[in-house]
Structure formats: structure tokens, C-alpha cells
């Protein structure tokens, strides 16, 4: 059994042991700093909507009047017929944060020889923790799937929630093992409902391999604008829609592990909820001569407008 007490690792690099809370729960301003660091560490999180949840479960109700005809010709002293009446459409967007935990072990010898003391260790934690937490968290938010078998560490984490790919079910385009190309992008775009096609920021998120192949294809010298695309740092947009590399999208699917998935939507439509109550604790075991750092976070994701998303399946990711 561990001897000692739990101590919070605060965000500030100047934090000392005297500043620590016994229960490990971060103060709001400390948690805000951590969330800011997590967001700015991820290119995806820095572009989409991120909400701080004060309760584990969150929901928002929306109302619209559909996409059909609502204005009808008026006849004097005559009410509209039953077939001409329009009804508002109500929908609900919700999130329920799933909990995740990480544990790191460090020996007293390491603390003394490498770090120097607990204060030094806390500074290193503060500087390096957001990067690792962000990488694992974004992977879960993108690839989470509650139907995955609990056969690997990654699957056991991913199966705690349904991520952006799993929730993108309204409109799916099958690329049939073709490379991402203007033809594929146009076909996928046509799956998007007309009322969303001109949304500001509409873009296509693609896996790294798909992005590289697309950029190389568009940079072929025999194609219009090929030289410019070859020299550019980023892949050229298609019909004004940016093609954005997202490393956490899969590019190893299918029987030959050579297919990927893409997501088309606008950034603000993707919503991540970070639940308040993050804990960062240091538990000491003086008998065994080591300390265990325990980090707990909770999050979920959804789309503000689920109908405004197109998922591209079976995009060729390797040649």
C-alpha cells in the first residue's frame, strides 16, 4: 500500500510543493491553462470548437424549418391546405464525457539524479504533459468507436466513446479504392446538402498518406498549376475548399491496409467537450522508493450540425 499523500501538479512552472492541493483537482484557472495548452498543441483542436463542460453530460436543442417549401401562394379568406402546412424541426446535440487515466512511474533515484527534486519534476511535467495528453486525446476523439474489441491498449481507450469518424453517418461517399482527386472530391461534395455547401471554412480533412499522394498528384508538371503546387508548402485547395492534413485520420484500413477515411465539413461544426474536474496527482510509495504520477481527464465530441458532414470511405492511401 502506498504511503504518503496525493499532490497536485499545478500548471505554473514556478509551482512549489506548498501550492499543491490534497485532492488533485485543478483549480479553474489552472485547468483553463491546461486546456489552452492542449488546444494549441493540436492543429485540429485549435481550429474547431472546444467547449468546457461544467457537467459530465451536456446538450443543446436546435430548431429549424427544414429545407422544403414554406412560403405558399395566398388565396384571400382561405387557409392553407393540410399539405401546405410546414412544421418546425427540432433536434438535440449532446455529449457525455468519458473518463481517461494515465499513470507514470518514476523512481526516487531518477528524481534525485535526473530531475533534482519534486519541484523540478513538476516543472518537467508542466512543460511536457500537454503534448502527450493531446496526442492520445485527439486520436480517441477522431477514431473512437464503442464497438471495437478490447484487444489492445489503443482499442480499450478508443472504445470509451464514438469519435468524429464514427459519428459522421449522415452522408457517406465510397471512393472505391481511388486516389483522392478532383473527381472524388466533387463526387463527395455533391453528397453534402445544398444548404451547407457554401459554409465558410468548408474543408476536407485527410490522412497524411492521402494528403501526400494528393499533393504529389496535383503537383505533376503536366497538370494546370502543377509547378506552383509542387513548390507550395500546402496542398492546393479544390474549388475553394482547403485540403487539410490530419495525421490522426486512418490510412491503414482494408484487407491490404492501404485505404483511408476523410471528413468534409466546416471547422466550427466539429465540437469537443472538455469536462471540468481534471486531476493531476503524485502518489508516493516510500517503501518501494518510487512516485506514481496519475492524470485524469474527461472529454467527448460531436457535430453541431450532424447533417453537415460527409465521410469519404475507401480512399486509396498507398501505391
Short mmCIF file of N, CA, C and O in Angstrom, two decimals, residues 250-308:
data_model
loop_
_atom_site.label_atom_id
_atom_site.label_comp_id
_atom_site.label_asym_id
_atom_site.label_seq_id
_atom_site.Cartn_x
_atom_site.Cartn_y
_atom_site.Cartn_z
N UNK A 250 -7.27 7.64 -40.14
CA UNK A 250 -6.64 6.36 -40.51
C UNK A 250 -6.30 6.28 -41.99
O UNK A 250 -7.04 6.78 -42.84
N UNK A 251 -5.16 5.66 -42.29
CA UNK A 251 -4.80 5.41 -43.68
C UNK A 251 -4.30 3.98 -43.86
O UNK A 251 -3.54 3.68 -44.77
N UNK A 252 -4.74 3.09 -42.96
CA UNK A 252 -4.29 1.69 -43.00
C UNK A 252 -5.46 0.73 -42.91
O UNK A 252 -5.34 -0.36 -42.34
N UNK A 253 -6.59 1.11 -43.49
CA UNK A 253 -7.79 0.27 -43.42
C UNK A 253 -7.85 -0.68 -44.61
O UNK A 253 -7.07 -0.57 -45.56
N UNK A 254 -8.81 -1.59 -44.57
CA UNK A 254 -8.99 -2.53 -45.66
C UNK A 254 -8.11 -3.77 -45.51
O UNK A 254 -7.21 -3.83 -44.67
N UNK A 255 -8.36 -4.76 -46.35
CA UNK A 255 -7.63 -6.03 -46.27
C UNK A 255 -6.14 -5.87 -46.55
O UNK A 255 -5.32 -6.64 -46.05
N UNK A 256 -5.79 -4.85 -47.33
CA UNK A 256 -4.38 -4.61 -47.64
C UNK A 256 -3.81 -3.43 -46.87
O UNK A 256 -2.69 -2.97 -47.16
N UNK A 257 -4.55 -2.93 -45.90
CA UNK A 257 -4.11 -1.81 -45.05
C UNK A 257 -3.65 -0.62 -45.89
O UNK A 257 -2.65 0.03 -45.58
N UNK A 258 -4.39 -0.32 -46.95
CA UNK A 258 -3.98 0.75 -47.86
C UNK A 258 -5.10 1.75 -48.16
O UNK A 258 -5.03 2.50 -49.14
N UNK A 259 -6.13 1.77 -47.31
CA UNK A 259 -7.26 2.67 -47.54
C UNK A 259 -7.43 3.63 -46.36
O UNK A 259 -7.07 3.30 -45.22
N UNK A 260 -7.95 4.81 -46.63
CA UNK A 260 -8.14 5.80 -45.60
C UNK A 260 -9.55 6.37 -45.60
O UNK A 260 -10.37 6.07 -46.47
N UNK A 261 -9.82 7.20 -44.60
CA UNK A 261 -11.10 7.90 -44.47
C UNK A 261 -10.84 9.40 -44.34
O UNK A 261 -9.86 9.82 -43.72
N UNK A 262 -11.74 10.18 -44.91
CA UNK A 262 -11.65 11.63 -44.87
C UNK A 262 -12.97 12.20 -44.33
O UNK A 262 -14.00 11.53 -44.37
N UNK A 263 -12.92 13.44 -43.87
CA UNK A 263 -14.10 14.13 -43.36
C UNK A 263 -14.21 15.49 -44.03
O UNK A 263 -13.25 16.25 -44.04
N UNK A 264 -15.37 15.78 -44.58
CA UNK A 264 -15.63 17.11 -45.13
C UNK A 264 -16.69 17.82 -44.29
O UNK A 264 -17.80 17.30 -44.11
N UNK A 265 -16.35 18.97 -43.77
CA UNK A 265 -17.28 19.81 -43.02
C UNK A 265 -16.61 21.16 -42.82
O UNK A 265 -15.54 21.41 -43.38
N UNK A 266 -17.21 22.04 -42.05
CA UNK A 266 -16.55 23.30 -41.70
C UNK A 266 -16.06 23.18 -40.25
O UNK A 266 -16.67 22.50 -39.43
N UNK A 267 -14.95 23.85 -39.90
CA UNK A 267 -14.31 23.61 -38.59
C UNK A 267 -15.23 23.81 -37.40
O UNK A 267 -15.21 23.01 -36.46
N UNK A 268 -16.04 24.89 -37.41
CA UNK A 268 -16.88 25.17 -36.25
C UNK A 268 -17.97 24.12 -36.05
O UNK A 268 -18.59 24.06 -34.98
N UNK A 269 -18.19 23.27 -37.05
CA UNK A 269 -19.20 22.24 -36.90
C UNK A 269 -18.72 21.10 -36.02
O UNK A 269 -19.51 20.34 -35.49
N UNK A 270 -17.40 20.97 -35.86
CA UNK A 270 -16.83 19.92 -35.02
C UNK A 270 -16.68 20.46 -33.60
O UNK A 270 -16.05 21.49 -33.38
N UNK A 271 -17.27 19.77 -32.65
CA UNK A 271 -17.31 20.25 -31.26
C UNK A 271 -16.70 19.22 -30.32
O UNK A 271 -17.06 18.05 -30.34
N UNK A 272 -15.77 19.68 -29.49
CA UNK A 272 -15.16 18.85 -28.45
C UNK A 272 -15.53 19.44 -27.10
O UNK A 272 -15.47 20.65 -26.89
N UNK A 273 -15.93 18.58 -26.17
CA UNK A 273 -16.24 19.00 -24.81
C UNK A 273 -15.18 18.49 -23.85
O UNK A 273 -14.89 17.30 -23.82
N UNK A 274 -14.60 19.41 -23.08
CA UNK A 274 -13.62 19.06 -22.05
C UNK A 274 -14.29 19.26 -20.69
O UNK A 274 -14.67 20.38 -20.33
N UNK A 275 -14.44 18.18 -19.95
CA UNK A 275 -15.16 18.23 -18.68
C UNK A 275 -14.26 18.74 -17.56
O UNK A 275 -13.14 18.27 -17.38
N UNK A 276 -14.77 19.72 -16.81
CA UNK A 276 -14.02 20.23 -15.66
C UNK A 276 -13.89 19.14 -14.59
O UNK A 276 -14.80 18.34 -14.40
N UNK A 277 -12.80 19.15 -13.88
CA UNK A 277 -12.55 18.14 -12.86
C UNK A 277 -11.28 17.36 -13.14
O UNK A 277 -11.06 16.29 -12.57
N UNK A 278 -10.43 17.91 -14.03
CA UNK A 278 -9.15 17.27 -14.33
C UNK A 278 -8.31 17.15 -13.06
O UNK A 278 -8.23 18.09 -12.27
N UNK A 279 -7.69 16.01 -12.86
CA UNK A 279 -6.81 15.82 -11.70
C UNK A 279 -5.43 15.40 -12.16
O UNK A 279 -5.28 14.62 -13.11
N UNK A 280 -4.43 15.94 -11.51
CA UNK A 280 -3.05 15.54 -11.72
C UNK A 280 -2.45 15.32 -10.34
O UNK A 280 -2.31 16.26 -9.56
N UNK A 281 -2.12 14.08 -10.03
CA UNK A 281 -1.71 13.73 -8.68
C UNK A 281 -0.37 13.00 -8.68
O UNK A 281 -0.05 12.27 -9.62
N UNK A 282 0.38 13.20 -7.62
CA UNK A 282 1.63 12.49 -7.41
C UNK A 282 1.48 11.65 -6.15
O UNK A 282 1.34 12.19 -5.06
N UNK A 283 1.50 10.35 -6.34
CA UNK A 283 1.35 9.44 -5.21
C UNK A 283 2.70 8.80 -4.90
O UNK A 283 3.33 8.21 -5.78
N UNK A 284 3.14 8.96 -3.67
CA UNK A 284 4.46 8.47 -3.29
C UNK A 284 4.36 7.14 -2.54
O UNK A 284 3.48 6.93 -1.72
N UNK A 285 5.28 6.26 -2.85
CA UNK A 285 5.41 4.99 -2.14
C UNK A 285 6.84 4.94 -1.60
O UNK A 285 7.78 4.53 -2.29
N UNK A 286 7.01 5.37 -0.36
CA UNK A 286 8.35 5.48 0.20
C UNK A 286 8.97 4.11 0.46
O UNK A 286 10.19 3.96 0.52
N UNK A 287 8.15 3.06 0.62
CA UNK A 287 8.69 1.72 0.84
C UNK A 287 9.33 1.18 -0.42
O UNK A 287 10.39 0.55 -0.37
N UNK A 288 8.70 1.38 -1.56
CA UNK A 288 9.24 0.89 -2.83
C UNK A 288 10.18 1.90 -3.49
O UNK A 288 10.83 1.59 -4.48
N UNK A 289 10.19 3.12 -2.99
CA UNK A 289 11.12 4.10 -3.49
C UNK A 289 10.77 4.67 -4.85
O UNK A 289 11.65 4.91 -5.68
N UNK A 290 9.49 4.86 -5.08
CA UNK A 290 9.10 5.50 -6.34
C UNK A 290 7.86 6.35 -6.14
O UNK A 290 7.18 6.28 -5.11
N UNK A 291 7.59 7.17 -7.13
CA UNK A 291 6.38 8.01 -7.15
C UNK A 291 5.60 7.69 -8.41
O UNK A 291 6.18 7.36 -9.46
N UNK A 292 4.29 7.75 -8.30
CA UNK A 292 3.42 7.49 -9.45
C UNK A 292 2.64 8.76 -9.76
O UNK A 292 1.94 9.30 -8.89
N UNK A 293 2.77 9.23 -10.97
CA UNK A 293 2.01 10.40 -11.43
C UNK A 293 0.73 9.90 -12.09
O UNK A 293 0.77 9.07 -13.00
N UNK A 294 -0.42 10.37 -11.61
CA UNK A 294 -1.72 9.94 -12.13
C UNK A 294 -2.44 11.15 -12.72
O UNK A 294 -2.62 12.17 -12.05
N UNK A 295 -2.85 11.02 -13.97
CA UNK A 295 -3.55 12.10 -14.68
C UNK A 295 -4.92 11.60 -15.11
O UNK A 295 -5.03 10.51 -15.69
N UNK A 296 -5.96 12.37 -14.81
CA UNK A 296 -7.32 12.00 -15.21
C UNK A 296 -7.95 13.15 -15.98
O UNK A 296 -7.94 14.29 -15.51
N UNK A 297 -8.49 12.83 -17.17
CA UNK A 297 -9.21 13.82 -17.97
C UNK A 297 -10.50 13.18 -18.48
O UNK A 297 -10.62 11.95 -18.50
N UNK A 298 -11.45 14.01 -18.88
CA UNK A 298 -12.72 13.51 -19.42
C UNK A 298 -13.13 14.39 -20.60
O UNK A 298 -13.01 15.62 -20.54
N UNK A 299 -13.60 13.76 -21.68
CA UNK A 299 -13.95 14.51 -22.88
C UNK A 299 -14.94 13.73 -23.73
O UNK A 299 -15.15 12.53 -23.54
N UNK A 300 -15.53 14.42 -24.69
CA UNK A 300 -16.40 13.81 -25.69
C UNK A 300 -16.41 14.73 -26.90
O UNK A 300 -15.83 15.83 -26.87
N UNK A 301 -17.05 14.30 -27.97
CA UNK A 301 -17.12 15.12 -29.18
C UNK A 301 -18.43 14.87 -29.91
O UNK A 301 -19.11 13.86 -29.69
N UNK A 302 -18.79 15.80 -30.78
CA UNK A 302 -19.99 15.66 -31.59
C UNK A 302 -19.93 16.68 -32.72
O UNK A 302 -18.94 17.41 -32.87
N UNK A 303 -20.96 16.70 -33.53
CA UNK A 303 -21.11 17.72 -34.57
C UNK A 303 -22.28 18.62 -34.19
O UNK A 303 -23.35 18.13 -33.81
N UNK A 304 -22.09 19.94 -34.31
CA UNK A 304 -23.21 20.85 -34.07
C UNK A 304 -24.34 20.60 -35.06
O UNK A 304 -25.51 20.66 -34.70
N UNK A 305 -23.97 20.32 -36.31
CA UNK A 305 -24.95 20.01 -37.35
C UNK A 305 -24.56 18.67 -37.96
O UNK A 305 -23.77 18.60 -38.90
N UNK A 306 -25.08 17.57 -37.44
CA UNK A 306 -24.69 16.25 -37.94
C UNK A 306 -24.96 16.06 -39.43
O UNK A 306 -24.27 15.27 -40.09
N UNK A 307 -25.96 16.78 -39.95
CA UNK A 307 -26.29 16.65 -41.37
C UNK A 307 -25.29 17.35 -42.27
O UNK A 307 -25.27 17.13 -43.48
N UNK A 308 -24.42 18.18 -41.68
CA UNK A 308 -23.46 18.93 -42.48
C UNK A 308 -22.09 18.29 -42.53
O UNK A 308 -21.07 18.99 -42.44
#
